[in-house]
């Protein structure tokens, strides 16, 4: 196991594919936002890519390791140290019982991931160890890590090769301030007029500080709506962005009045706002690393192109992206 000395900011246990099959009861999939960095961290320590690991947001934790093994830190640069000495990211690190791993504030990106050989072994809740904070399920007691908690780990392999992620196979996080985010039109793009659609795809959208794992809130220009949004039955509501409650896809660009909110891992499954565009899963890693005041620019893609992006990302989250040290 490891012991939590300082918890950081909403540091949580996450797992893939998350909590599947319970959205109609109010439980979203949860899981890591940046699956690219998450899966590579697991591969570096000899785990299956989807094993439970730690997601850190903006400020990382300080942890005391209670057994020998291997760890890896990927994603945002939180300047990790091991016993006070700088520790390399994106590579397998051999550790001893009693050593202290510390992550600070994110210098680049927003979310870092810590994987442990053997994976985190908290009890699954509704089929997953992923933490869903709003309902208090999964992870460690259902919430972010707290000081003095002891987090169990699964059996570690006898040996793990020391490897690193090839430079060209890592997500480009760095000091990115402007992100291109792919989006698929629909399901409610016909509620915007042509000018509204052109405006969305041509504009800069600023990430608001009050974004979280439920949604990425954006600030930008005003939307314009189609005839359908103005001449609708009363059960759809008064505002042009209102619609009779219907299902929300994961990644939906949910238009609450004039505020677009990209619904991510802990988002609700239904509601009464339109969703003119949907961000595909292969672009979520960028949403997970975008910081407040970063700029998002949207690029329309087809469903087929979104599926190709997902297949390409899955291929990069494999042992082929690693090299021996």
XYZ file of C-alpha atoms in Angstrom:
325
model
C 0.000 0.000 0.000
C 0.942 3.662 0.125
C 0.120 6.308 2.725
C -1.250 9.753 1.902
C 0.808 12.478 3.599
C -0.675 15.410 1.651
C -3.670 14.771 -0.612
C -3.198 17.511 -3.206
C -6.235 18.984 -4.972
C -9.000 16.397 -5.532
C -6.499 13.587 -6.120
C -8.552 10.483 -6.884
C -8.430 6.814 -7.813
C -9.571 6.259 -11.416
C -9.889 3.198 -13.630
C -10.861 2.318 -17.199
C -13.327 1.860 -18.787
C -15.044 3.350 -15.747
C -18.484 2.615 -14.346
C -20.373 1.217 -17.334
C -24.082 0.411 -17.370
C -25.357 2.619 -14.539
C -25.870 6.000 -16.190
C -29.664 5.663 -16.135
C -29.412 5.385 -12.330
C -27.347 8.573 -12.218
C -23.832 7.095 -12.194
C -21.642 8.325 -15.094
C -18.585 6.390 -16.261
C -16.046 8.621 -14.449
C -12.471 7.343 -15.035
C -9.421 9.388 -16.075
C -9.975 12.398 -18.326
C -6.611 12.026 -20.090
C -6.716 8.329 -20.945
C -3.565 8.620 -23.073
C -1.309 9.617 -20.166
C -3.167 7.268 -17.784
C -2.706 4.156 -19.894
C 0.951 4.825 -20.636
C 1.661 5.189 -16.898
C 0.165 1.748 -16.269
C 2.130 0.134 -19.100
C 5.381 1.536 -17.721
C 4.929 -0.340 -14.421
C 3.920 -3.657 -15.968
C 0.151 -3.299 -15.463
C -2.680 -3.718 -17.910
C -3.238 -0.270 -19.410
C -6.653 0.108 -17.742
C -5.708 -0.760 -14.121
C -6.702 1.615 -11.321
C -4.220 4.451 -10.771
C -4.155 7.973 -9.332
C -5.333 11.127 -11.129
C -3.936 14.428 -9.802
C -5.523 17.804 -10.613
C -3.421 20.999 -10.652
C -1.715 20.266 -7.291
C -0.328 16.790 -6.725
C -0.113 14.692 -3.545
C 2.717 13.603 -1.273
C 2.729 9.826 -0.735
C 4.849 7.456 1.376
C 5.428 4.090 -0.289
C 5.047 1.036 1.942
C 6.599 -1.622 -0.287
C 9.287 -2.079 -2.912
C 8.096 -1.931 -6.501
C 7.836 0.356 -9.518
C 6.001 3.589 -10.192
C 5.547 5.961 -13.140
C 4.307 9.553 -13.408
C 2.867 10.893 -16.675
C 0.674 13.746 -17.904
C 1.009 17.285 -16.550
C 4.423 18.315 -15.238
C 4.028 18.595 -11.461
C 7.798 18.447 -10.858
C 7.746 15.047 -9.096
C 10.431 14.262 -6.532
C 11.447 11.027 -4.800
C 12.899 11.618 -1.335
C 13.361 15.235 -2.317
C 15.326 14.510 -5.500
C 13.879 15.317 -8.963
C 12.250 12.271 -10.561
C 11.952 11.676 -14.287
C 8.493 11.460 -15.808
C 7.318 9.120 -18.577
C 9.569 6.271 -17.399
C 9.632 3.285 -15.055
C 11.078 4.141 -11.645
C 12.200 1.477 -9.157
C 11.214 2.417 -5.590
C 11.797 1.080 -2.075
C 9.499 0.876 0.893
C 9.619 4.056 2.944
C 10.443 6.408 0.077
C 8.342 9.563 -0.343
C 6.922 10.631 -3.710
C 5.857 14.287 -3.900
C 4.139 16.195 -6.711
C 3.718 19.967 -6.652
C 1.669 22.406 -8.689
C 1.204 21.762 -12.405
C 3.792 23.741 -14.361
C 2.278 22.569 -17.638
C -1.068 20.885 -18.281
C -3.676 20.215 -15.626
C -3.706 16.489 -14.735
C -0.908 14.070 -13.857
C -1.171 10.316 -13.350
C 0.649 8.024 -10.918
C 0.667 4.285 -11.594
C 1.934 1.612 -9.191
C 3.046 -1.905 -10.100
C 0.133 -4.181 -9.233
C -2.373 -1.337 -9.519
C -4.575 0.167 -6.829
C -6.727 -2.494 -5.160
C -9.615 -0.630 -3.543
C -12.971 -2.478 -3.600
C -14.947 -2.031 -6.834
C -18.297 -0.245 -6.466
C -20.896 -0.948 -9.174
C -18.221 -2.708 -11.184
C -15.454 -0.097 -11.020
C -12.863 1.494 -8.732
C -13.282 4.842 -10.518
C -14.166 7.686 -8.138
C -17.389 9.631 -8.703
C -17.123 12.466 -6.178
C -20.685 13.789 -6.456
C -22.247 10.503 -5.324
C -19.406 9.305 -3.099
C -18.820 5.992 -4.865
C -15.665 4.149 -5.911
C -12.077 5.026 -5.105
C -11.304 5.352 -1.402
C -14.605 5.859 0.398
C -16.038 7.499 -2.706
C -14.112 10.762 -2.512
C -10.752 12.401 -3.175
C -7.765 11.170 -1.181
C -7.351 12.490 2.365
C -4.300 12.790 4.596
C -3.369 9.673 6.601
C -5.306 7.281 4.374
C -3.651 3.987 3.457
C -4.372 2.880 -0.102
C -4.049 -0.856 -0.893
C -2.143 -2.085 -3.932
C -2.523 -5.319 -5.862
C 0.234 -7.968 -6.041
C 3.272 -6.602 -7.846
C 5.013 -8.613 -10.568
C 8.358 -10.160 -9.688
C 10.169 -7.930 -12.173
C 9.349 -4.977 -14.399
C 11.644 -3.844 -17.235
C 12.806 -0.246 -16.977
C 11.295 1.577 -19.942
C 10.296 5.046 -21.048
C 7.679 6.377 -23.437
C 9.181 7.356 -26.763
C 9.217 11.120 -27.191
C 6.977 11.047 -30.255
C 4.367 8.829 -28.563
C 3.632 11.162 -25.646
C 0.739 13.622 -25.679
C 1.971 17.109 -26.495
C 1.206 19.048 -23.318
C 4.133 21.425 -22.770
C 3.170 25.079 -22.465
C 0.173 24.727 -24.770
C -2.231 27.644 -24.391
C -4.342 27.066 -27.499
C -5.925 23.681 -28.262
C -7.642 22.379 -31.383
C -10.574 20.214 -30.280
C -12.285 17.911 -32.754
C -16.095 17.835 -32.672
C -18.820 15.948 -34.513
C -21.990 17.868 -35.476
C -25.060 16.772 -33.549
C -27.237 15.598 -32.058
C -28.940 19.040 -32.003
C -26.942 21.054 -34.551
C -30.181 21.852 -36.419
C -31.231 24.087 -33.511
C -28.470 26.535 -34.516
C -28.688 28.523 -37.731
C -25.868 28.456 -40.285
C -24.371 31.638 -38.858
C -24.363 30.115 -35.359
C -22.568 26.991 -36.567
C -19.972 29.022 -38.490
C -19.433 31.260 -35.468
C -18.816 28.282 -33.138
C -16.208 26.747 -35.442
C -14.472 30.051 -36.220
C -14.250 31.500 -32.689
C -11.826 31.335 -29.780
C -13.377 29.865 -26.627
C -11.817 30.554 -23.223
C -11.794 27.831 -20.539
C -13.439 29.100 -17.362
C -11.855 28.527 -13.941
C -15.046 26.878 -12.649
C -14.608 23.926 -15.002
C -14.333 20.486 -13.387
C -14.741 16.758 -14.077
C -18.441 17.330 -14.810
C -17.938 19.907 -17.534
C -15.524 22.326 -19.201
C -17.272 25.718 -19.162
C -16.398 28.134 -21.957
C -16.660 31.867 -22.573
C -17.068 33.219 -26.100
C -19.388 34.945 -28.584
C -23.180 34.800 -28.648
C -24.984 31.978 -30.458
C -27.739 32.447 -33.001
C -30.495 29.898 -33.428
C -32.550 28.371 -36.224
C -36.285 28.771 -36.780
C -36.806 25.429 -35.046
C -35.413 26.802 -31.762
C -37.723 29.813 -31.807
C -40.937 28.223 -33.105
C -41.240 25.184 -30.872
C -43.897 23.624 -28.697
C -44.145 25.020 -25.146
C -42.880 21.819 -23.505
C -39.443 22.593 -24.970
C -39.085 25.656 -22.719
C -38.778 29.369 -23.413
C -35.068 29.903 -24.125
C -33.887 28.949 -27.653
C -31.342 26.576 -26.087
C -34.065 24.735 -24.114
C -35.334 21.381 -25.364
C -37.532 18.629 -23.959
C -35.312 16.547 -21.633
C -33.326 14.008 -23.633
C -30.144 11.965 -23.373
C -26.748 13.676 -23.391
C -23.848 11.938 -25.136
C -20.497 11.918 -23.345
C -18.519 14.807 -24.814
C -21.609 16.834 -25.708
C -21.138 20.577 -26.121
C -24.112 21.394 -23.924
C -25.520 24.870 -24.558
C -26.963 26.323 -21.341
C -28.373 29.614 -22.558
C -25.283 31.202 -24.119
C -22.703 29.182 -22.120
C -21.272 26.077 -23.823
C -20.263 23.340 -21.349
C -18.400 20.282 -22.658
C -19.788 17.351 -20.686
C -16.954 15.048 -19.646
C -16.403 12.056 -17.353
C -18.695 12.899 -14.413
C -21.442 14.577 -16.456
C -25.208 13.966 -16.179
C -26.883 11.624 -18.642
C -29.894 13.772 -19.505
C -31.273 17.290 -19.364
C -33.138 20.051 -21.113
C -30.454 21.893 -23.097
C -29.416 21.351 -26.701
C -26.122 19.712 -27.685
C -25.152 21.067 -31.117
C -21.777 19.268 -31.200
C -20.077 16.309 -29.527
C -16.352 16.026 -28.748
C -15.120 12.467 -29.535
C -13.342 10.405 -26.901
C -9.984 10.646 -28.683
C -9.926 14.403 -27.962
C -10.668 14.096 -24.239
C -6.979 14.040 -23.316
C -6.754 17.638 -24.509
C -9.764 18.631 -22.410
C -8.091 16.953 -19.438
C -4.921 19.019 -19.868
C -6.499 22.389 -20.744
C -6.047 25.000 -18.020
C -8.263 27.963 -17.072
C -7.881 30.818 -19.584
C -6.547 28.451 -22.263
C -8.164 28.869 -25.680
C -10.116 26.086 -27.396
C -10.749 26.139 -31.147
C -13.126 23.570 -32.582
C -12.680 21.562 -35.770
C -15.604 19.673 -37.284
C -14.961 15.995 -38.111
C -17.167 13.160 -39.288
C -18.111 10.142 -37.200
C -15.755 8.028 -39.309
C -12.888 10.451 -38.697
C -13.640 10.411 -34.956
C -13.507 6.602 -34.963
C -10.179 6.702 -36.837
C -8.803 9.094 -34.194
C -9.865 6.669 -31.455
C -8.233 3.706 -33.191
C -5.013 5.683 -33.668
C -4.977 6.695 -29.991
C -5.585 3.109 -28.830
C -2.640 1.971 -30.960
C -0.366 4.522 -29.254
C -1.442 3.300 -25.802
C 0.491 0.069 -26.236
C 3.881 -1.432 -25.492
C 5.002 -0.359 -28.976
C 5.198 3.218 -27.623
C 7.794 2.215 -25.011
C 11.523 1.614 -25.290
C 13.914 -0.143 -22.954
C 16.330 1.947 -20.913
